[in-house]
Every structure is written in C-alpha cells, then in structure tokens.
Amino acid sequence: MEDEHIIKKTALARKLGAFVDLSGAELSVLEGLHKQRRTFVAGCDLVRQGQSGQSAYILLSGWACAYKTLVSGQRQIVNFQIPGDFLGLRSVLLKLSDHSVEPVSDIEVTEVLLTDLLTAFTQTPRLATAIFWAVSRDEAMIVEHLVDIGRRNAAERMAHFLLELGARLSLVGMGSKEGYACPLSQYMLADALGLSSIHINRVLRQLREAGMVTFRNGFVAFQDYDQLVEFAEFDPVYLDQTRPLLPLQAAGKVHRTHGLASRPSIWRAHSN
Amino acid sequence: MEDEHIIKKTALARKLGAFVDLSGAELSVLEGLHKQRRTFVAGCDLVRQGQSGQSAYILLSGWACAYKTLVSGQRQIVNFQIPGDFLGLRSVLLKLSDHSVEPVSDIEVTEVLLTDLLTAFTQTPRLATAIFWAVSRDEAMIVEHLVDIGRRNAAERMAHFLLELGARLSLVGMGSKEGYACPLSQYMLADALGLSSIHINRVLRQLREAGMVTFRNGFVAFQDYDQLVEFAEFDPVYLDQTRPLLPLQAAGKVHRTHGLASRPSIWRAHSN
DNA sequence: CGTCGGCTTGAAGACCTTCAAATCAGGTGG
DNA sequence: CCACCTGATTTGAAGGTCTTCAAGCCGACG
C-alpha cells in the first residue's frame, strides 16, 4: 500500500519533472497538496456541469474524461485524463462548472484545495511555474483537439488522437512506441472525436487494414509508428516534451512544421 | 490621448470587475502590468507558432485571433480576442509556442511580462484570483468552441458563435442585444468554424432569411434575439457573467440545462 | 441458455465541400 | 472620369464524407 502510494505520486511528479527538476522541498510541497484520498466508480460523475462549489482533484490511477452535454442529449468529450493529470481545475474558479468529469474506469484521486494551491504558489515559485506549465499544456491539448475536429478528416483525426494518447502515456510510464492499454469504448471515441460510433468502427478498420495501428481488446498496438505519424501529421511540440520521449527516428522530419507559421499570409488566404 | 488611455484600461478592468470588485490598490497593480505599448498592423503576426521566447500581451483596441496551421496549409482559428483579453499567454510557458496570433484589424497592445505577473500574484491575491478566473473563462470559451465544431451543425454553430461574441462584446461595452460591429471576413469565419467559406455564405443567408440575424457590411444585427438563442441552444453560463449582461427575457428558459448533467448516464449511452 | 452491451457491416441519404463562375465594391492608374 | 484590378461575396451543380437506419455477430455474465 505504501509502496503503491509512492508509485502513484510519481505520475504527477514525473510529468512535472519533464519541465523542471524539482527539489526535495518542492516535491514535499507538491505532496502536501494531496489531501483526502477518494475512489470513484466508472461512470459516476466527480464534477457536474452547471453545479457550483466543485473541487479539483489529482488523478492517481485509472482514466477519466471531461465532457459537456447539450440539451439534445448529445455529448462532446473535451479531453481524457490519465494518472498525473488534474481533474476539474477549471471549474473551481467559475461560479458554475461548465463541464462534467466522469471516470472511464474505476479511479483513485486526491482532492486538492484552491487555497492550498495558491499558498503553494507563493511559497515555491518553481513549483508554481511547473504547475502553470502543466495547465498550459492541458490547454494546448484541448486546442489541438479543436484542430483535430475542425480540420482533419475522420482517419487523420483518429490517428492523431491515438498518437497523442500514446505520447502522454509514455511520459508517465504507461505506454511506448509499441502501444498501450486503453479502456475506451468506440462510443467514447465517437463522443470525443465528434463522429458517430459507426464511423469510428469503419475508420479503425481502415487504419488496421492500412497496417498502421490496431485497436482491439482494450489495447492499442502501433504496427507502423512512423507511417502513422506521417499520416496524422503528428507534431508533438504542443505536448512540450523536450527530449523526445519516444525515441523517434523521424525526429527531424517531425519538426518540419516549425517554420511554417512564418509563411506570408498569402499562403493561407482563400485556402477554402 | 490620456483620455483614450483611460478608456482602454477599462476594458480589462471592467471584465475583471464582473468577477470581483477590485480596490484602488489592486487596480494600480493591474495597471503596473502594462509595460511597453505597441501597435500591430492587421495580418502581421504577434506570436508565431513553433517559435520560442514569445511574450504575452493585453489587447487595448482592435480584434485579434489565435490560430494553428497544418502542413497542408489549412488553418484553424482557435479563438478571437477583443479589447481586455490576453494574447499569447499560453505560449509564454511552453518552450515553443503552439499557435500564432494575428491581428484581425490594426491593434494596440501592451506587453506583459511573466515575472511581473508572478510577483503581482504574490502581492495581491484577489487580483491573482481575478486573473485566474479570466484564464479559466478563456479556456471555457475554447471548450465551448470545441462543442460547437464537434456537435452542432453549420447553422447552429454560426448562431452560437455570433451570440457568444455579442455577449463578450457587451461586457466591455462594444455590443448589445441589438448587434455589434464585427470586422471578420467570411474566410475568417470559415477558418474559425471549421467550414468552407462557401458554406459560411449559405448559412448566413439561411439565418438572415429565417429572420434571426443579419451579418453584412461589417455589422452583426440581431433581428430576433430570443429565437436565435433558442435555435443555437445558447446558454451563457460558461461565460460566467453572473448578472445577465444582456437583459434577457428568456433568462429562466436559458438556464434549463443546469440540471441536465445529473441525469444517470443511461441517458447518454448509445446516443450515436 | 438467454440476454445485454459492445462491435461489425450494409444501404440510403443528409450535410457539407469542391469546382466553376458571376457579381460587387473599393482603390489605382491612365 | 473611367477602365481596370483585386479581394470579398454570392450562386449553381456535382460529388464525397459522414450519419442514420437497420440488422447481425460476439463474448460475458447471471
């Protein structure tokens, strides 16, 4: 149990460690943020859209997702959280939470209080910076998700999504270039990617038959990682993981995008 | 000129004032964040995707947008900024900026330094909270944008978008329930809403002929505000403006969503 | 052994895109 | 002053991507 505790702590610390090396003192302040430990069952919301006074959590084990529902009953999954991620952080400052958070599998979390967070910021500036970085990175992932849905077709979208998850999981030691365990159903993928579950199924088959990636029995297996990266135009800069966590051969190629934004805007005009 | 300066300052202060009443001392710290004042011409990027060491700004006048470009040359506009909004805040903590920021019209900004921001946080906790709120609200808008693109059809998406802009502009005194001046071209709307510019045109006509809203000659005119709100399922909670800034008759109706998320998850299962 | 949730497949149709081209307003130079 | 040019808007027609409807399959579980 104590041993397990140490392992859990590593997820967030390891993630933040990718940004700054944290001292022992900073690590113990980080540890101090973890208050009450709680468990939630899959499908039972932690945070509810439209309610006030929600609290934030740090995810220790399992997967969760943030989503919004429309009056029509449709829902859109905004992002998925894996161990080491914050849950519901945005909703603590809004009078009413703008979204819900639901465990995908059974999860363990620790509650984190806004006041503790604010005092920690004044005490340990480097930790504060690291947490700001984590929040910015979360936002960058939502933005990339927006690009996914707005400008990529179903297959590219799926490919990009699976690659991003792989990269994130690798950072906390839960995945590799080979693949990872993934508890998501095709219905969840549909709600996340803005597609119908039927089309999700077809797209997965398409990627499998193309020999790029297989998603079956709760496991994502990359068959041709590099081809998939090229197909999805996956450029992990927005994940801000300096040293390529997956030792990519294609590292040089992957970064070809960087100069692109400095093209004169003529290049973009009237593109659609 | 000095008079103009006071007016500009009000945009951010007025926005934050919607969340907490700021004291004179806090307002002067806020004022102290404004460093060098700069001007940018429409179409000339302030922040460039893939570059490092970017700075953040506060927008004083004019409109800007944040966007990402794909290697295929397509682009996705993530959000639009109006006076009182931060520009490029997310990119200051990431080693490489994940997005670009471009002025839609000629704009005036003040640069804001990360170090100033951090020290201001330790000095004036209430101001810190107000700025966290503003950042959370910006994120909530991006999330709602994600829902727009993922789960609403073209007409609903456009309607929702125009209503959100109206609500935001009203908060800084640049719009009302009647309408507002809007410098966006149909190409920009297309890049923002994940549609083709041709379809944008058709959808605008559709909404105009339905008697709900007219967008012509750089001006958005709401013809039937309430009908548009209902059509778009526009629920401004995520903008977190407690007192309804536009005095809606439909206020009671608009908030009917709140209880929705507490439905058992059976209601959502297999919805698509 | 029957049922239930999740996955798979087919066929028809809706929504949106692409291609193509016309109109219109503003600005520029002859 | 007017012809010309450029960029933004508008409209039509054909086609593709994805959705919806419908139904069969499979493994898990009581």
Tab-separated table of C-alpha atoms in Angstrom, chain B:
chain	number	residue	atom	x	y	z
B	1	MET	CA	-4.514	60.646	-25.717
B	2	GLU	CA	-4.505	60.424	-21.970
B	3	ASP	CA	-8.249	60.212	-22.111
B	4	GLU	CA	-8.004	57.384	-24.619
B	5	HIS	CA	-5.623	55.569	-22.296
B	6	ILE	CA	-8.185	55.583	-19.511
B	7	ILE	CA	-10.836	54.192	-21.815
B	8	LYS	CA	-8.576	51.349	-22.949
B	9	LYS	CA	-7.654	50.391	-19.410
B	10	THR	CA	-11.290	49.977	-18.621
B	11	ALA	CA	-11.721	47.008	-20.961
B	12	LEU	CA	-9.679	44.568	-18.858
B	13	ALA	CA	-10.591	46.183	-15.554
B	14	ARG	CA	-14.242	46.159	-16.471
B	15	LYS	CA	-14.070	42.500	-17.427
B	16	LEU	CA	-12.310	41.507	-14.194
B	17	GLY	CA	-14.762	43.702	-12.330
B	18	ALA	CA	-17.503	41.340	-13.437
B	19	PHE	CA	-15.850	38.729	-11.238
B	20	VAL	CA	-14.520	40.661	-8.241
B	21	ASP	CA	-14.664	44.301	-7.271
B	22	LEU	CA	-11.078	45.498	-7.397
B	23	SER	CA	-9.740	48.055	-4.929
B	24	GLY	CA	-7.748	51.092	-5.974
B	25	ALA	CA	-4.532	49.362	-4.908
B	26	GLU	CA	-5.354	46.288	-6.940
B	27	LEU	CA	-6.258	48.381	-9.946
B	28	SER	CA	-2.900	50.122	-9.773
B	29	VAL	CA	-1.051	46.785	-9.619
B	30	LEU	CA	-3.082	45.752	-12.636
B	31	GLU	CA	-2.075	48.980	-14.276
B	32	GLY	CA	1.562	48.231	-13.413
B	33	LEU	CA	1.436	45.085	-15.508
B	34	HIS	CA	1.104	47.206	-18.637
B	35	LYS	CA	4.644	47.712	-19.860
B	36	GLN	CA	5.634	48.748	-23.315
B	37	ARG	CA	2.835	49.884	-25.552
B	38	ARG	CA	2.901	48.638	-29.114
B	39	THR	CA	0.925	48.719	-32.328
B	40	PHE	CA	0.481	45.945	-34.866
B	41	VAL	CA	-0.911	46.055	-38.368
B	42	ALA	CA	-3.719	43.730	-39.460
B	43	GLY	CA	-2.372	40.407	-40.729
B	44	CYS	CA	1.118	40.757	-39.209
B	45	ASP	CA	1.617	38.024	-36.596
B	46	LEU	CA	2.427	38.986	-32.995
B	47	VAL	CA	3.121	35.425	-31.915
B	48	ARG	CA	4.433	32.709	-34.191
B	49	GLN	CA	3.693	29.007	-33.980
B	50	GLY	CA	6.843	26.976	-33.331
B	51	GLN	CA	8.968	29.849	-32.087
B	52	SER	CA	10.354	30.265	-28.592
B	53	GLY	CA	10.593	33.111	-26.123
B	54	GLN	CA	7.300	34.676	-27.102
B	55	SER	CA	5.774	37.342	-24.910
B	56	ALA	CA	2.197	37.892	-23.813
B	57	TYR	CA	0.084	40.980	-24.380
B	58	ILE	CA	-3.067	42.678	-23.233
B	59	LEU	CA	-5.259	43.859	-26.087
B	60	LEU	CA	-6.264	47.513	-25.801
B	61	SER	CA	-8.070	48.119	-29.072
B	62	GLY	CA	-8.947	46.168	-32.185
B	63	TRP	CA	-9.532	42.456	-32.728
B	64	ALA	CA	-7.047	39.586	-32.960
B	65	CYS	CA	-7.225	35.830	-33.408
B	66	ALA	CA	-5.200	32.805	-32.319
B	67	TYR	CA	-4.776	30.057	-34.888
B	68	LYS	CA	-2.859	26.955	-35.818
B	69	THR	CA	-1.732	25.939	-39.278
B	70	LEU	CA	-1.345	22.434	-40.650
B	71	VAL	CA	1.331	21.397	-43.094
B	72	SER	CA	-1.394	21.068	-45.720
B	73	GLY	CA	-1.831	24.833	-45.463
B	74	GLN	CA	-5.227	24.637	-43.819
B	75	ARG	CA	-5.692	26.640	-40.701
B	76	GLN	CA	-7.952	26.533	-37.694
B	77	ILE	CA	-8.745	29.676	-35.770
B	78	VAL	CA	-8.897	28.799	-32.090
B	79	ASN	CA	-10.482	31.974	-30.729
B	80	PHE	CA	-10.852	35.683	-31.252
B	81	GLN	CA	-9.617	38.311	-28.829
B	82	ILE	CA	-11.326	41.604	-28.178
B	83	PRO	CA	-10.188	44.530	-26.021
B	84	GLY	CA	-9.442	43.426	-22.475
B	85	ASP	CA	-8.287	39.956	-23.492
B	86	PHE	CA	-4.855	38.407	-23.102
B	87	LEU	CA	-2.853	37.413	-26.176
B	88	GLY	CA	-0.345	34.563	-26.262
B	89	LEU	CA	-0.480	33.900	-22.548
B	90	ARG	CA	-0.325	30.146	-23.048
B	91	SER	CA	2.770	30.289	-25.197
B	92	VAL	CA	4.978	32.002	-22.605
B	93	LEU	CA	5.341	28.823	-20.581
B	94	LEU	CA	5.751	26.388	-23.440
B	95	LYS	CA	9.228	26.102	-24.860
B	96	LEU	CA	7.859	26.560	-28.340
B	97	SER	CA	4.626	28.403	-28.987
B	98	ASP	CA	1.890	26.033	-30.101
B	99	HIS	CA	-0.046	28.688	-32.006
B	100	SER	CA	0.128	32.008	-33.802
B	101	VAL	CA	-1.673	35.237	-33.032
B	102	GLU	CA	-2.671	37.600	-35.797
B	103	PRO	CA	-4.392	40.989	-35.594
B	104	VAL	CA	-7.707	40.968	-37.441
B	105	SER	CA	-7.686	44.748	-37.582
B	106	ASP	CA	-4.920	47.152	-36.619
B	107	ILE	CA	-4.460	46.762	-32.895
B	108	GLU	CA	-2.912	48.362	-29.849
B	109	VAL	CA	-1.445	46.181	-27.131
B	110	THR	CA	0.732	46.388	-24.037
B	111	GLU	CA	3.341	43.778	-23.405
B	112	VAL	CA	3.048	41.904	-20.113
B	113	LEU	CA	5.986	40.104	-18.533
B	114	LEU	CA	5.665	36.715	-16.894
B	115	THR	CA	7.789	37.808	-13.942
B	116	ASP	CA	5.554	40.829	-13.316
B	117	LEU	CA	2.547	38.580	-13.430
B	118	LEU	CA	4.033	36.136	-10.914
B	119	THR	CA	5.070	38.854	-8.475
B	120	ALA	CA	1.660	40.501	-8.799
B	121	PHE	CA	0.151	37.187	-7.793
B	122	THR	CA	2.099	37.071	-4.550
B	123	GLN	CA	1.316	40.708	-3.729
B	124	THR	CA	-2.374	40.872	-4.487
B	125	PRO	CA	-4.146	37.543	-4.078
B	126	ARG	CA	-7.515	38.925	-5.103
B	127	LEU	CA	-6.113	40.214	-8.361
B	128	ALA	CA	-4.458	36.836	-8.859
B	129	THR	CA	-7.781	35.135	-8.394
B	130	ALA	CA	-9.423	37.519	-10.847
B	131	ILE	CA	-6.784	36.753	-13.472
B	132	PHE	CA	-7.089	33.012	-12.872
B	133	TRP	CA	-10.788	33.480	-13.406
B	134	ALA	CA	-10.156	35.272	-16.705
B	135	VAL	CA	-7.855	32.473	-17.836
B	136	SER	CA	-10.381	29.809	-16.821
B	137	ARG	CA	-13.065	31.699	-18.706
B	138	ASP	CA	-10.890	31.844	-21.824
B	139	GLU	CA	-10.406	28.111	-21.571
B	140	ALA	CA	-14.145	27.602	-21.112
B	141	MET	CA	-14.711	29.513	-24.347
B	142	ILE	CA	-12.296	27.283	-26.218
B	143	VAL	CA	-14.089	24.260	-24.818
B	144	GLU	CA	-17.436	25.606	-25.944
B	145	HIS	CA	-15.884	26.205	-29.346
B	146	LEU	CA	-14.897	22.542	-29.376
B	147	VAL	CA	-18.504	21.582	-28.683
B	148	ASP	CA	-19.604	23.929	-31.466
B	149	ILE	CA	-17.443	22.195	-34.018
B	150	GLY	CA	-17.924	18.687	-32.727
B	151	ARG	CA	-21.640	18.547	-32.119
B	152	ARG	CA	-23.509	21.406	-33.784
B	153	ASN	CA	-24.413	21.716	-37.436
B	154	ALA	CA	-23.313	24.680	-39.505
B	155	ALA	CA	-26.288	26.927	-38.782
B	156	GLU	CA	-26.382	26.274	-35.044
B	157	ARG	CA	-22.636	26.708	-34.923
B	158	MET	CA	-22.786	30.086	-36.620
B	159	ALA	CA	-25.686	31.233	-34.459
B	160	HIS	CA	-23.906	30.176	-31.295
B	161	PHE	CA	-20.718	31.865	-32.380
B	162	LEU	CA	-22.387	35.189	-33.161
B	163	LEU	CA	-24.244	35.135	-29.849
B	164	GLU	CA	-21.087	34.426	-27.860
B	165	LEU	CA	-19.253	37.296	-29.499
B	166	GLY	CA	-22.193	39.556	-28.755
B	167	ALA	CA	-22.179	38.591	-25.095
B	168	ARG	CA	-18.431	39.088	-24.783
B	169	LEU	CA	-18.522	42.454	-26.523
B	170	SER	CA	-21.365	43.631	-24.317
B	171	LEU	CA	-19.202	43.013	-21.261
B	172	VAL	CA	-16.692	45.611	-22.472
B	173	GLY	CA	-19.301	47.982	-23.816
B	174	MET	CA	-18.874	47.224	-27.501
B	175	GLY	CA	-22.135	45.478	-28.248
B	176	SER	CA	-25.717	44.988	-27.183
B	177	LYS	CA	-28.742	42.857	-27.789
B	178	GLU	CA	-29.219	44.839	-30.998
B	179	GLY	CA	-25.895	43.879	-32.543
B	180	TYR	CA	-22.267	44.922	-32.882
B	181	ALA	CA	-19.565	45.967	-35.320
B	182	CYS	CA	-17.620	42.908	-36.495
B	183	PRO	CA	-14.524	43.122	-38.706
B	184	LEU	CA	-14.424	39.423	-39.601
B	185	SER	CA	-14.497	38.243	-43.202
B	186	GLN	CA	-16.345	35.128	-44.284
B	187	TYR	CA	-12.975	33.432	-44.792
B	188	MET	CA	-12.121	34.003	-41.153
B	189	LEU	CA	-15.486	32.700	-40.045
B	190	ALA	CA	-14.792	29.621	-42.146
B	191	ASP	CA	-11.393	29.059	-40.542
B	192	ALA	CA	-12.897	29.535	-37.106
B	193	LEU	CA	-15.955	27.340	-37.508
B	194	GLY	CA	-14.286	24.515	-39.418
B	195	LEU	CA	-16.380	25.072	-42.539
B	196	SER	CA	-15.768	26.197	-46.101
B	197	SER	CA	-16.246	29.870	-46.825
B	198	ILE	CA	-18.880	28.987	-49.402
B	199	HIS	CA	-20.934	27.219	-46.821
B	200	ILE	CA	-20.492	30.142	-44.444
B	201	ASN	CA	-22.137	32.327	-47.024
B	202	ARG	CA	-25.083	29.973	-47.427
B	203	VAL	CA	-25.575	29.626	-43.693
B	204	LEU	CA	-25.541	33.390	-43.209
B	205	ARG	CA	-28.207	33.728	-45.851
B	206	GLN	CA	-30.220	30.996	-44.183
B	207	LEU	CA	-30.127	32.757	-40.805
B	208	ARG	CA	-30.941	36.079	-42.456
B	209	GLU	CA	-33.917	34.665	-44.352
B	210	ALA	CA	-35.128	32.997	-41.162
B	211	GLY	CA	-35.294	36.495	-39.690
B	212	MET	CA	-32.879	35.805	-36.857
B	213	VAL	CA	-29.635	37.646	-37.582
B	214	THR	CA	-28.058	39.656	-40.384
B	215	PHE	CA	-24.316	39.960	-40.904
B	216	ARG	CA	-23.490	42.500	-43.594
B	217	ASN	CA	-21.089	45.366	-44.132
B	218	GLY	CA	-19.121	44.579	-41.011
B	219	PHE	CA	-22.129	44.690	-38.741
B	220	VAL	CA	-23.983	41.912	-36.969
B	221	ALA	CA	-27.640	42.823	-36.375
B	222	PHE	CA	-29.803	40.581	-34.239
B	223	GLN	CA	-33.309	40.613	-35.664
B	224	ASP	CA	-34.876	38.111	-33.299
B	225	TYR	CA	-32.505	37.626	-30.398
B	226	ASP	CA	-34.620	35.219	-28.385
B	227	GLN	CA	-35.353	32.966	-31.319
B	228	LEU	CA	-31.652	32.868	-32.129
B	229	VAL	CA	-30.810	31.952	-28.526
B	230	GLU	CA	-33.251	29.088	-28.659
B	231	PHE	CA	-32.120	27.950	-32.075
B	232	ALA	CA	-28.460	27.873	-31.044
B	233	GLU	CA	-29.183	26.427	-27.610
B	234	PHE	CA	-27.071	29.299	-26.343
B	235	ASP	CA	-26.539	29.015	-22.605
B	236	PRO	CA	-24.052	31.676	-21.491
B	237	VAL	CA	-23.169	30.092	-18.119
B	238	TYR	CA	-19.714	29.236	-19.390
B	239	LEU	CA	-19.049	32.954	-19.872
B	240	ASP	CA	-19.646	33.250	-16.120
B	241	GLN	CA	-21.320	36.620	-16.230
B	242	THR	CA	-23.468	36.434	-13.139
B	243	ARG	CA	-25.840	39.254	-13.760
B	244	PRO	CA	-27.126	38.696	-17.263
B	245	LEU	CA	-25.318	41.369	-19.193
B	246	LEU	CA	-27.944	41.344	-21.865
B	247	PRO	CA	-31.212	41.659	-20.008
B	248	LEU	CA	-32.791	38.507	-21.344
B	249	GLN	CA	-36.481	37.901	-21.011
B	250	ALA	CA	-35.646	34.283	-21.627
B	251	ALA	CA	-33.339	34.124	-18.609
B	252	GLY	CA	-35.302	31.413	-16.893
B	253	LYS	CA	-35.535	29.338	-20.010
B	254	VAL	CA	-31.903	29.783	-20.864
B	255	HIS	CA	-30.766	28.085	-17.694
B	256	ARG	CA	-32.796	24.959	-18.125
B	257	THR	CA	-29.657	22.998	-18.920
B	258	HIS	CA	-28.232	23.082	-15.444
B	259	GLY	CA	-29.866	20.016	-14.082
B	260	LEU	CA	-29.190	18.039	-17.200
B	261	ALA	CA	-25.756	16.716	-16.391
B	262	SER	CA	-27.057	14.952	-13.338
B	263	ARG	CA	-29.080	12.586	-15.451
B	264	PRO	CA	-27.971	9.000	-14.991
B	265	SER	CA	-25.501	8.075	-17.669
B	266	ILE	CA	-28.004	5.694	-19.239
B	267	TRP	CA	-29.478	8.767	-20.856
B	268	ARG	CA	-26.343	9.411	-22.743
B	269	ALA	CA	-25.341	5.886	-23.635
B	270	HIS	CA	-25.546	4.964	-27.293
B	271	SER	CA	-26.774	8.344	-28.286
B	272	ASN	CA	-24.858	7.944	-31.539
